[in-house]
mmCIF file of C-alpha atoms in Angstrom:
data_model
loop_
_atom_site.group_PDB
_atom_site.id
_atom_site.type_symbol
_atom_site.label_atom_id
_atom_site.label_comp_id
_atom_site.label_asym_id
_atom_site.label_seq_id
_atom_site.Cartn_x
_atom_site.Cartn_y
_atom_site.Cartn_z
ATOM 1 C CA MET L 1 0.013 0.066 0.305
ATOM 2 C CA MET L 2 1.151 3.527 -0.809
ATOM 3 C CA SER L 3 2.650 4.993 2.318
ATOM 4 C CA LYS L 4 3.926 8.540 1.328
ATOM 5 C CA ILE L 5 3.634 11.184 -1.387
ATOM 6 C CA ILE L 6 5.852 13.863 -2.250
ATOM 7 C CA LYS L 7 4.101 16.937 -3.602
ATOM 8 C CA PRO L 8 6.219 19.187 -6.106
ATOM 9 C CA ASP L 9 6.686 21.932 -3.256
ATOM 10 C CA LYS L 10 8.323 19.398 -1.008
ATOM 11 C CA SER L 11 5.601 19.234 1.275
ATOM 12 C CA GLU L 12 4.424 15.257 2.336
ATOM 13 C CA VAL L 13 1.323 13.310 2.526
ATOM 14 C CA THR L 14 1.414 10.217 4.808
ATOM 15 C CA PHE L 15 -0.655 7.048 4.634
ATOM 16 C CA LYS L 16 -0.997 4.377 7.760
ATOM 17 C CA TYR L 17 -3.346 0.990 7.596
ATOM 18 C CA ASP L 18 -4.337 -1.242 10.113
ATOM 19 C CA SER L 19 -3.589 -5.100 9.896
ATOM 20 C CA LEU L 20 -6.167 -5.363 7.219
ATOM 21 C CA GLY L 21 -5.373 -3.161 5.120
ATOM 22 C CA ARG L 22 -7.939 -0.489 5.438
ATOM 23 C CA ARG L 23 -6.458 3.263 5.693
ATOM 24 C CA ILE L 24 -7.076 4.509 9.448
ATOM 25 C CA GLU L 25 -4.356 7.916 8.456
ATOM 26 C CA LYS L 26 -3.585 10.457 5.988
ATOM 27 C CA SER L 27 -1.628 13.175 7.804
ATOM 28 C CA SER L 28 0.677 16.436 6.079
ATOM 29 C CA ASP L 29 2.190 19.005 7.208
ATOM 30 C CA GLU L 30 -0.613 21.052 9.080
ATOM 31 C CA LYS L 31 -2.930 17.901 10.022
ATOM 32 C CA SER L 32 -3.730 14.213 10.598
ATOM 33 C CA MET L 33 -7.368 13.250 9.352
ATOM 34 C CA ARG L 34 -8.326 9.293 11.410
ATOM 35 C CA PHE L 35 -10.469 6.447 10.206
ATOM 36 C CA VAL L 36 -13.318 3.998 11.806
ATOM 37 C CA TRP L 37 -14.505 1.756 9.797
ATOM 38 C CA ASP L 38 -17.386 -1.032 9.725
ATOM 39 C CA GLY L 39 -16.274 -3.421 7.784
ATOM 40 C CA ASN L 40 -15.209 -1.590 4.379
ATOM 41 C CA THR L 41 -16.954 0.982 4.787
ATOM 42 C CA ILE L 42 -16.071 4.548 6.660
ATOM 43 C CA LEU L 43 -17.941 4.814 9.616
ATOM 44 C CA HIS L 44 -16.166 8.045 11.317
ATOM 45 C CA GLU L 45 -13.866 9.750 10.564
ATOM 46 C CA TYR L 46 -12.275 12.805 12.112
ATOM 47 C CA VAL L 47 -9.288 15.513 12.203
ATOM 48 C CA SER L 48 -7.235 16.860 14.207
ATOM 49 C CA GLN L 49 -3.988 19.490 14.258
ATOM 50 C CA ASN L 50 -0.422 18.461 14.033
ATOM 51 C CA ASP L 51 0.103 21.324 17.318
ATOM 52 C CA SER L 52 -2.369 19.410 19.280
ATOM 53 C CA ASP L 53 -2.249 16.122 21.417
ATOM 54 C CA LYS L 54 -1.741 13.100 19.399
ATOM 55 C CA ILE L 55 -6.012 10.531 19.408
ATOM 56 C CA GLU L 56 -4.164 6.967 19.490
ATOM 57 C CA ASN L 57 -7.879 5.570 18.772
ATOM 58 C CA LEU L 58 -11.194 6.758 18.711
ATOM 59 C CA VAL L 59 -12.522 5.351 22.164
ATOM 60 C CA GLU L 60 -9.417 4.359 24.450
ATOM 61 C CA ASN L 61 -6.448 6.099 25.719
ATOM 62 C CA SER L 62 -7.357 9.602 24.482
ATOM 63 C CA ASN L 63 -5.450 12.627 24.637
ATOM 64 C CA GLN L 64 -8.327 15.053 23.234
ATOM 65 C CA THR L 65 -11.297 15.553 25.302
ATOM 66 C CA ASP L 66 -15.056 13.880 24.405
ATOM 67 C CA ALA L 67 -16.009 17.694 23.507
ATOM 68 C CA ASP L 68 -13.188 18.691 20.999
ATOM 69 C CA MET L 69 -13.710 15.283 19.342
ATOM 70 C CA ALA L 70 -17.429 15.858 18.663
ATOM 71 C CA ASP L 71 -16.559 19.257 17.208
ATOM 72 C CA ASN L 72 -15.750 17.971 13.812
ATOM 73 C CA LEU L 73 -16.299 13.821 14.371
ATOM 74 C CA VAL L 74 -18.423 12.776 11.307
ATOM 75 C CA THR L 75 -20.359 9.558 10.971
ATOM 76 C CA TRP L 76 -21.256 8.174 7.436
ATOM 77 C CA VAL L 77 -24.406 6.076 7.170
ATOM 78 C CA PHE L 78 -24.577 3.948 3.759
ATOM 79 C CA ASN L 79 -26.991 2.143 2.723
ATOM 80 C CA ASP L 80 -26.154 -1.929 2.695
ATOM 81 C CA GLY L 81 -23.566 -2.131 0.392
ATOM 82 C CA PHE L 82 -20.949 1.217 -0.758
ATOM 83 C CA VAL L 83 -23.309 3.862 -1.847
ATOM 84 C CA PRO L 84 -23.415 6.499 1.219
ATOM 85 C CA SER L 85 -27.026 7.404 2.455
ATOM 86 C CA ALA L 86 -26.398 10.001 5.144
ATOM 87 C CA LYS L 87 -23.393 12.960 6.761
ATOM 88 C CA ILE L 88 -23.578 13.758 10.768
ATOM 89 C CA THR L 89 -21.737 16.261 12.520
ATOM 90 C CA SER L 90 -22.117 18.664 15.418
ATOM 91 C CA GLU L 91 -22.851 21.176 12.578
ATOM 92 C CA GLY L 92 -26.161 19.002 11.229
ATOM 93 C CA HIS L 93 -27.398 16.315 9.108
ATOM 94 C CA TYR L 94 -27.006 15.571 5.524
ATOM 95 C CA SER L 95 -28.943 13.169 3.000
ATOM 96 C CA ILE L 96 -27.145 12.529 0.505
ATOM 97 C CA ILE L 97 -28.188 12.006 -3.552
ATOM 98 C CA SER L 98 -26.402 8.908 -5.803
ATOM 99 C CA ASP L 99 -26.883 8.279 -9.254
ATOM 100 C CA TYR L 100 -28.028 4.647 -10.204
ATOM 101 C CA LEU L 101 -24.366 3.780 -10.181
ATOM 102 C CA GLY L 102 -24.072 4.284 -6.367
ATOM 103 C CA ALA L 103 -21.647 7.548 -6.660
ATOM 104 C CA PRO L 104 -22.933 10.971 -5.069
ATOM 105 C CA VAL L 105 -24.364 13.788 -6.980
ATOM 106 C CA GLU L 106 -26.492 15.712 -4.562
ATOM 107 C CA ALA L 107 -26.953 16.644 -0.696
ATOM 108 C CA TYR L 108 -29.733 18.250 1.581
ATOM 109 C CA ASP L 109 -29.290 20.166 4.794
ATOM 110 C CA ASP L 110 -32.802 18.329 7.665
ATOM 111 C CA GLN L 111 -34.730 21.282 6.429
ATOM 112 C CA GLY L 112 -34.522 20.797 2.674
ATOM 113 C CA ASP L 113 -32.187 22.837 1.470
ATOM 114 C CA ARG L 114 -29.201 21.432 -1.282
ATOM 115 C CA VAL L 115 -25.899 22.324 -0.130
ATOM 116 C CA TRP L 116 -23.462 19.867 -2.160
ATOM 117 C CA SER L 117 -23.734 18.641 -6.320
ATOM 118 C CA ALA L 118 -21.447 17.375 -8.182
ATOM 119 C CA GLU L 119 -21.117 16.225 -12.523
ATOM 120 C CA LEU L 120 -18.404 13.095 -12.815
ATOM 121 C CA ASP L 121 -16.999 12.645 -16.304
ATOM 122 C CA VAL L 122 -16.661 9.285 -17.067
ATOM 123 C CA TYR L 123 -13.784 8.330 -15.388
ATOM 124 C CA GLY L 124 -14.880 9.838 -12.570
ATOM 125 C CA ARG L 125 -13.297 13.148 -12.160
ATOM 126 C CA VAL L 126 -15.149 16.213 -10.937
ATOM 127 C CA LYS L 127 -16.314 18.204 -14.308
ATOM 128 C CA ASP L 128 -18.429 20.585 -12.018
ATOM 129 C CA TYR L 129 -19.816 21.067 -8.534
ATOM 130 C CA THR L 130 -21.636 23.612 -6.133
ATOM 131 C CA GLY L 131 -20.521 23.741 -2.296
ATOM 132 C CA GLU L 132 -17.342 22.498 -1.051
ATOM 133 C CA LYS L 133 -15.654 20.564 -3.579
ATOM 134 C CA GLY L 134 -14.643 17.910 -0.264
ATOM 135 C CA PHE L 135 -17.908 18.588 1.692
ATOM 136 C CA ILE L 136 -18.905 14.983 -0.029
ATOM 137 C CA PRO L 137 -15.376 12.911 -0.810
ATOM 138 C CA PHE L 138 -16.862 9.614 -2.132
ATOM 139 C CA ARG L 139 -16.770 9.485 -5.767
ATOM 140 C CA TYR L 140 -17.878 6.128 -7.544
ATOM 141 C CA GLN L 141 -18.363 3.264 -5.760
ATOM 142 C CA GLY L 142 -15.680 1.916 -3.502
ATOM 143 C CA GLN L 143 -13.539 5.922 -3.742
ATOM 144 C CA TYR L 144 -12.071 8.369 -1.245
ATOM 145 C CA ASP L 145 -11.470 12.004 -3.327
ATOM 146 C CA ASP L 146 -7.655 13.300 -1.641
ATOM 147 C CA VAL L 147 -8.766 16.111 -2.833
ATOM 148 C CA GLU L 148 -4.426 16.922 -1.381
ATOM 149 C CA ILE L 149 -2.695 14.277 -3.591
ATOM 150 C CA GLY L 150 -5.110 14.449 -6.752
ATOM 151 C CA LEU L 151 -6.075 10.747 -6.605
ATOM 152 C CA TYR L 152 -9.311 8.345 -5.029
ATOM 153 C CA TYR L 153 -8.648 6.013 -2.669
ATOM 154 C CA ASN L 154 -9.802 2.522 -3.968
ATOM 155 C CA ARG L 155 -9.661 0.181 -1.062
ATOM 156 C CA PHE L 156 -6.714 -1.682 -2.112
ATOM 157 C CA ARG L 157 -4.817 0.822 -4.006
ATOM 158 C CA TYR L 158 -5.345 4.561 -5.523
ATOM 159 C CA TYR L 159 -7.158 5.851 -8.749
ATOM 160 C CA ASP L 160 -6.492 8.271 -11.001
ATOM 161 C CA PRO L 161 -9.570 10.236 -12.494
ATOM 162 C CA GLU L 162 -7.565 12.877 -14.953
ATOM 163 C CA GLN L 163 -5.380 9.317 -16.448
ATOM 164 C CA GLY L 164 -8.408 6.534 -15.715
ATOM 165 C CA ASN L 165 -6.212 4.253 -13.996
ATOM 166 C CA TYR L 166 -5.061 2.742 -10.783
ATOM 167 C CA THR L 167 -1.584 3.515 -9.437
ATOM 168 C CA GLN L 168 -0.334 0.493 -8.493
ATOM 169 C CA ILE L 169 -1.164 -3.221 -10.496
ATOM 170 C CA ASP L 170 -4.200 -4.955 -9.689
ATOM 171 C CA PRO L 171 -3.693 -6.841 -6.776
ATOM 172 C CA ILE L 172 -4.660 -10.108 -7.765
ATOM 173 C CA GLY L 173 -2.972 -9.683 -11.053
ATOM 174 C CA LEU L 174 -3.713 -10.762 -14.232
ATOM 175 C CA ALA L 175 -6.944 -13.780 -12.548
ATOM 176 C CA GLY L 176 -8.730 -9.574 -12.771
ATOM 177 C CA GLY L 177 -10.018 -10.108 -16.491
ATOM 178 C CA ASN L 178 -8.180 -7.109 -17.634
ATOM 179 C CA PRO L 179 -5.511 -7.357 -19.160
ATOM 180 C CA THR L 180 -4.358 -3.404 -18.188
ATOM 181 C CA LEU L 181 -3.235 -4.505 -15.110
ATOM 182 C CA TYR L 182 -3.964 -0.372 -14.465
ATOM 183 C CA GLY L 183 -6.926 -0.670 -15.520
ATOM 184 C CA PHE L 184 -10.543 0.752 -14.142
ATOM 185 C CA VAL L 185 -13.729 -0.980 -15.308
ATOM 186 C CA ARG L 186 -14.462 -1.793 -19.057
ATOM 187 C CA ASN L 187 -17.379 0.190 -19.285
ATOM 188 C CA THR L 188 -17.764 2.588 -16.197
ATOM 189 C CA ASN L 189 -21.663 2.994 -17.332
ATOM 190 C CA ASN L 190 -22.647 0.067 -15.495
ATOM 191 C CA SER L 191 -20.066 -0.743 -13.470
ATOM 192 C CA PHE L 192 -18.264 0.118 -10.089
ATOM 193 C CA ASP L 193 -14.598 -1.510 -9.116
ATOM 194 C CA PRO L 194 -14.827 -1.112 -5.223
ATOM 195 C CA PHE L 195 -12.872 -3.791 -4.795
ATOM 196 C CA GLY L 196 -11.432 -5.569 -7.812
ATOM 197 C CA LEU L 197 -11.098 -8.749 -5.966
ATOM 198 C CA TRP L 198 -13.143 -12.177 -6.192
ATOM 199 C CA SER L 199 -16.724 -12.649 -4.654
ATOM 200 C CA TYR L 200 -19.255 -15.167 -4.378
ATOM 201 C CA TYR L 201 -23.112 -14.603 -4.540
ATOM 202 C CA GLN L 202 -26.644 -15.164 -4.254
ATOM 203 C CA LEU L 203 -29.291 -14.689 -6.571
ATOM 204 C CA LYS L 204 -33.163 -14.495 -4.650
ATOM 205 C CA ASP L 205 -36.542 -14.419 -5.950
ATOM 206 C CA ASP L 206 -38.806 -12.274 -4.049
ATOM 207 C CA LEU L 207 -39.548 -14.859 -1.384
ATOM 208 C CA GLY L 208 -35.799 -14.935 -0.160
ATOM 209 C CA ASN L 209 -35.145 -17.945 -1.511
ATOM 210 C CA ILE L 210 -31.760 -18.358 -3.907
ATOM 211 C CA VAL L 211 -31.996 -19.276 -7.550
ATOM 212 C CA TYR L 212 -28.980 -19.420 -8.734
ATOM 213 C CA HIS L 213 -25.298 -19.298 -6.801
ATOM 214 C CA GLY L 214 -22.482 -17.515 -8.969
ATOM 215 C CA ILE L 215 -18.969 -16.172 -8.485
ATOM 216 C CA THR L 216 -16.650 -14.010 -10.700
ATOM 217 C CA ASP L 217 -14.055 -11.126 -10.104
ATOM 218 C CA ARG L 218 -15.758 -8.884 -12.095
ATOM 219 C CA PRO L 219 -18.125 -5.867 -10.278
ATOM 220 C CA ILE L 220 -21.604 -7.329 -8.863
ATOM 221 C CA GLN L 221 -23.149 -4.813 -10.501
ATOM 222 C CA VAL L 222 -22.056 -5.693 -13.873
ATOM 223 C CA ARG L 223 -22.623 -9.266 -14.042
ATOM 224 C CA LEU L 224 -26.645 -8.433 -12.087
ATOM 225 C CA ILE L 225 -27.335 -7.383 -15.498
ATOM 226 C CA GLU L 226 -25.517 -9.719 -17.776
ATOM 227 C CA HIS L 227 -28.135 -12.527 -15.233
ATOM 228 C CA ALA L 228 -31.339 -10.437 -15.432
ATOM 229 C CA ASN L 229 -31.267 -9.786 -19.006
ATOM 230 C CA GLY L 230 -29.820 -12.896 -20.660
ATOM 231 C CA ASN L 231 -26.070 -11.330 -21.937
ATOM 232 C CA GLY L 232 -23.500 -13.247 -23.831
ATOM 233 C CA ASN L 233 -23.470 -16.897 -22.823
ATOM 234 C CA THR L 234 -25.382 -15.905 -19.451
ATOM 235 C CA SER L 235 -29.054 -16.964 -19.562
ATOM 236 C CA LYS L 236 -32.036 -14.521 -18.995
ATOM 237 C CA LYS L 237 -32.804 -15.364 -14.711
ATOM 238 C CA LEU L 238 -35.769 -14.019 -12.172
ATOM 239 C CA PHE L 239 -34.868 -12.525 -9.383
ATOM 240 C CA SER L 240 -35.368 -9.212 -7.167
ATOM 241 C CA GLN L 241 -32.650 -9.451 -4.475
ATOM 242 C CA VAL L 242 -28.838 -10.979 -4.372
ATOM 243 C CA SER L 243 -26.798 -11.771 -1.624
ATOM 244 C CA TYR L 244 -22.451 -11.140 -2.091
ATOM 245 C CA LEU L 245 -19.210 -11.848 -0.119
ATOM 246 C CA ASP L 246 -16.559 -8.937 -2.057
ATOM 247 C CA ALA L 247 -13.500 -9.088 -1.584
ATOM 248 C CA LEU L 248 -12.441 -12.528 -1.098
ATOM 249 C CA PRO L 249 -8.517 -13.186 -1.932
ATOM 250 C CA ASP L 250 -8.987 -15.686 -4.980
ATOM 251 C CA ARG L 251 -10.869 -17.880 -7.472
ATOM 252 C CA ILE L 252 -9.982 -20.913 -5.130
ATOM 253 C CA ALA L 253 -11.727 -19.111 -2.212
ATOM 254 C CA ALA L 254 -14.840 -17.984 -3.995
ATOM 255 C CA ARG L 255 -15.469 -21.787 -5.816
ATOM 256 C CA ASN L 256 -14.937 -23.441 -2.751
ATOM 257 C CA LEU L 257 -18.144 -21.137 -1.321
ATOM 258 C CA GLU L 258 -19.925 -21.752 -4.618
ATOM 259 C CA GLY L 259 -18.973 -25.616 -5.338
ATOM 260 C CA SER L 260 -20.220 -26.619 -1.236
ATOM 261 C CA ALA L 261 -23.029 -24.693 -1.479
ATOM 262 C CA LEU L 262 -24.407 -26.265 -5.126
ATOM 263 C CA TYR L 263 -23.405 -30.022 -3.441
ATOM 264 C CA HIS L 264 -25.499 -29.145 -0.754
ATOM 265 C CA ALA L 265 -28.277 -27.125 -2.526
ATOM 266 C CA PHE L 266 -28.976 -30.405 -5.111
ATOM 267 C CA LYS L 267 -30.255 -32.432 -2.269
ATOM 268 C CA ALA L 268 -32.982 -29.464 -1.496
ATOM 269 C CA ASP L 269 -33.533 -27.696 -5.111
ATOM 270 C CA ALA L 270 -33.156 -29.040 -8.380
ATOM 271 C CA ASN L 271 -34.695 -26.780 -9.871
ATOM 272 C CA LEU L 272 -32.166 -23.642 -9.582
ATOM 273 C CA TYR L 273 -31.090 -21.354 -12.974
ATOM 274 C CA ASN L 274 -27.426 -23.208 -12.146
ATOM 275 C CA ALA L 275 -26.920 -25.812 -15.333
ATOM 276 C CA THR L 276 -27.129 -29.481 -14.765
ATOM 277 C CA ARG L 277 -24.532 -31.936 -15.647
ATOM 278 C CA PRO L 278 -25.960 -34.314 -18.719
ATOM 279 C CA VAL L 279 -25.419 -37.072 -17.739
ATOM 280 C CA SER L 280 -24.189 -37.618 -14.139
ATOM 281 C CA GLU L 281 -26.457 -35.939 -11.135
ATOM 282 C CA GLY L 282 -25.567 -32.432 -10.171
ATOM 283 C CA PHE L 283 -24.496 -28.700 -10.933
ATOM 284 C CA TYR L 284 -21.456 -28.109 -12.832
ATOM 285 C CA HIS L 285 -19.038 -26.209 -10.818
ATOM 286 C CA GLN L 286 -20.541 -28.299 -7.709
ATOM 287 C CA TYR L 287 -18.188 -30.602 -5.753
ATOM 288 C CA ASN L 288 -18.370 -34.281 -5.256
ATOM 289 C CA GLY L 289 -18.668 -34.690 -1.908
ATOM 290 C CA PRO L 290 -15.786 -33.686 1.084
ATOM 291 C CA ASP L 291 -14.123 -37.203 -0.245
ATOM 292 C CA LYS L 292 -13.601 -36.342 -3.892
ATOM 293 C CA ILE L 293 -12.609 -32.611 -4.479
ATOM 294 C CA ALA L 294 -9.931 -31.738 -6.435
ATOM 295 C CA LYS L 295 -6.482 -30.616 -4.503
ATOM 296 C CA GLY L 296 -5.874 -27.973 -3.168
ATOM 297 C CA ARG L 297 -10.211 -26.919 -2.844
ATOM 298 C CA THR L 298 -11.888 -26.512 0.676
ATOM 299 C CA PHE L 299 -15.005 -28.796 0.892
ATOM 300 C CA LEU L 300 -17.110 -27.038 3.500
ATOM 301 C CA THR L 301 -20.924 -27.655 5.260
ATOM 302 C CA GLN L 302 -23.807 -25.872 4.806
ATOM 303 C CA ALA L 303 -23.078 -24.615 8.785
ATOM 304 C CA GLU L 304 -19.822 -22.753 7.897
ATOM 305 C CA ILE L 305 -21.305 -21.178 4.249
ATOM 306 C CA GLU L 306 -24.009 -19.569 6.441
ATOM 307 C CA SER L 307 -21.129 -18.818 8.721
ATOM 308 C CA GLN L 308 -19.370 -16.770 6.226
ATOM 309 C CA MET L 309 -22.371 -15.044 4.326
ATOM 310 C CA LYS L 310 -23.270 -13.580 7.086
ATOM 311 C CA LYS L 311 -21.135 -11.082 6.604
ATOM 312 C CA ALA L 312 -22.400 -10.857 2.859
ATOM 313 C CA LYS L 313 -24.242 -7.815 1.668
ATOM 314 C CA THR L 314 -27.890 -7.906 0.404
ATOM 315 C CA VAL L 315 -29.495 -5.655 -2.169
ATOM 316 C CA ASN L 316 -32.597 -4.944 -3.439
ATOM 317 C CA VAL L 317 -32.341 -5.419 -7.647
ATOM 318 C CA ASP L 318 -34.767 -4.183 -10.318
ATOM 319 C CA ARG L 319 -36.300 -6.418 -13.516
ATOM 320 C CA GLY L 320 -32.612 -5.168 -15.531
ATOM 321 C CA GLY L 321 -30.502 -6.363 -12.550
ATOM 322 C CA LYS L 322 -29.807 -2.603 -11.402
ATOM 323 C CA ILE L 323 -29.361 -2.822 -7.928
ATOM 324 C CA LYS L 324 -31.977 0.044 -5.971
ATOM 325 C CA CYS L 325 -30.584 2.969 -4.714
ATOM 326 C CA PRO L 326 -32.386 3.682 -0.733
ATOM 327 C CA THR L 327 -35.446 5.478 -1.457
#
């Protein structure tokens, strides 16, 4: 992860991360901004001047009083995914309106007055805005605008909106399916990339029943549109929800979940959209029981799958496959 930027004027901006690779501090000569996370989204951020006592922890071992901390504490509220829906500060509460890709476009105060708006170009660069540009720092899903350096922090790497590329290679290399290892998504009109890692997902009907198990190294939104419309080699499916685990480290981890889930599902539900084998019983990509799996793979029990899925995000989807923004 990037630890320091030296700007043309020789000033420095440094970064610190926790053991999960989440950025917890951004510091310049004048101030330090610290971040508290809720899973893979930012819950709180707050600023301390570098000539003041240093804040070691938001809750414990703090050298700053509760009153001082409350003055600049910002709380972010997200929906079930990566779309911010509200900003809470000591000065007021603000509602955030996002477009169909989940990128914030407007913010309103508790009186209903618009206090901020932004328009992005195709690669996420801010073309026009009203209010303070950094009032809402989130751009495409998973991106945080670091105005000090002109880059967007994108969880596992940094994105340059002027170039439309990342500044570091994809952490999963060519497994990401993009031969340009520094490249963003193929089509920014229907895609976003909060992580760039593998995902396991379950498509569900109106009653919450699972109708399909799948994995992907592309943005979930892309696969949902393909499933809903029958694009390419993907058959058309009816579903209204998706539960997904993202940031899985590799294809094997994702396939372990999918294959094991299909093995268990075959005993209870042979009517899934997943294609069945033409000769033998079972679904494609399923694991044929705990004694017949390939080397390096792991067979998961139903309880183990359900335990992992407790960490999954669940969002509603329209008939065209687009994730619905909260209303």
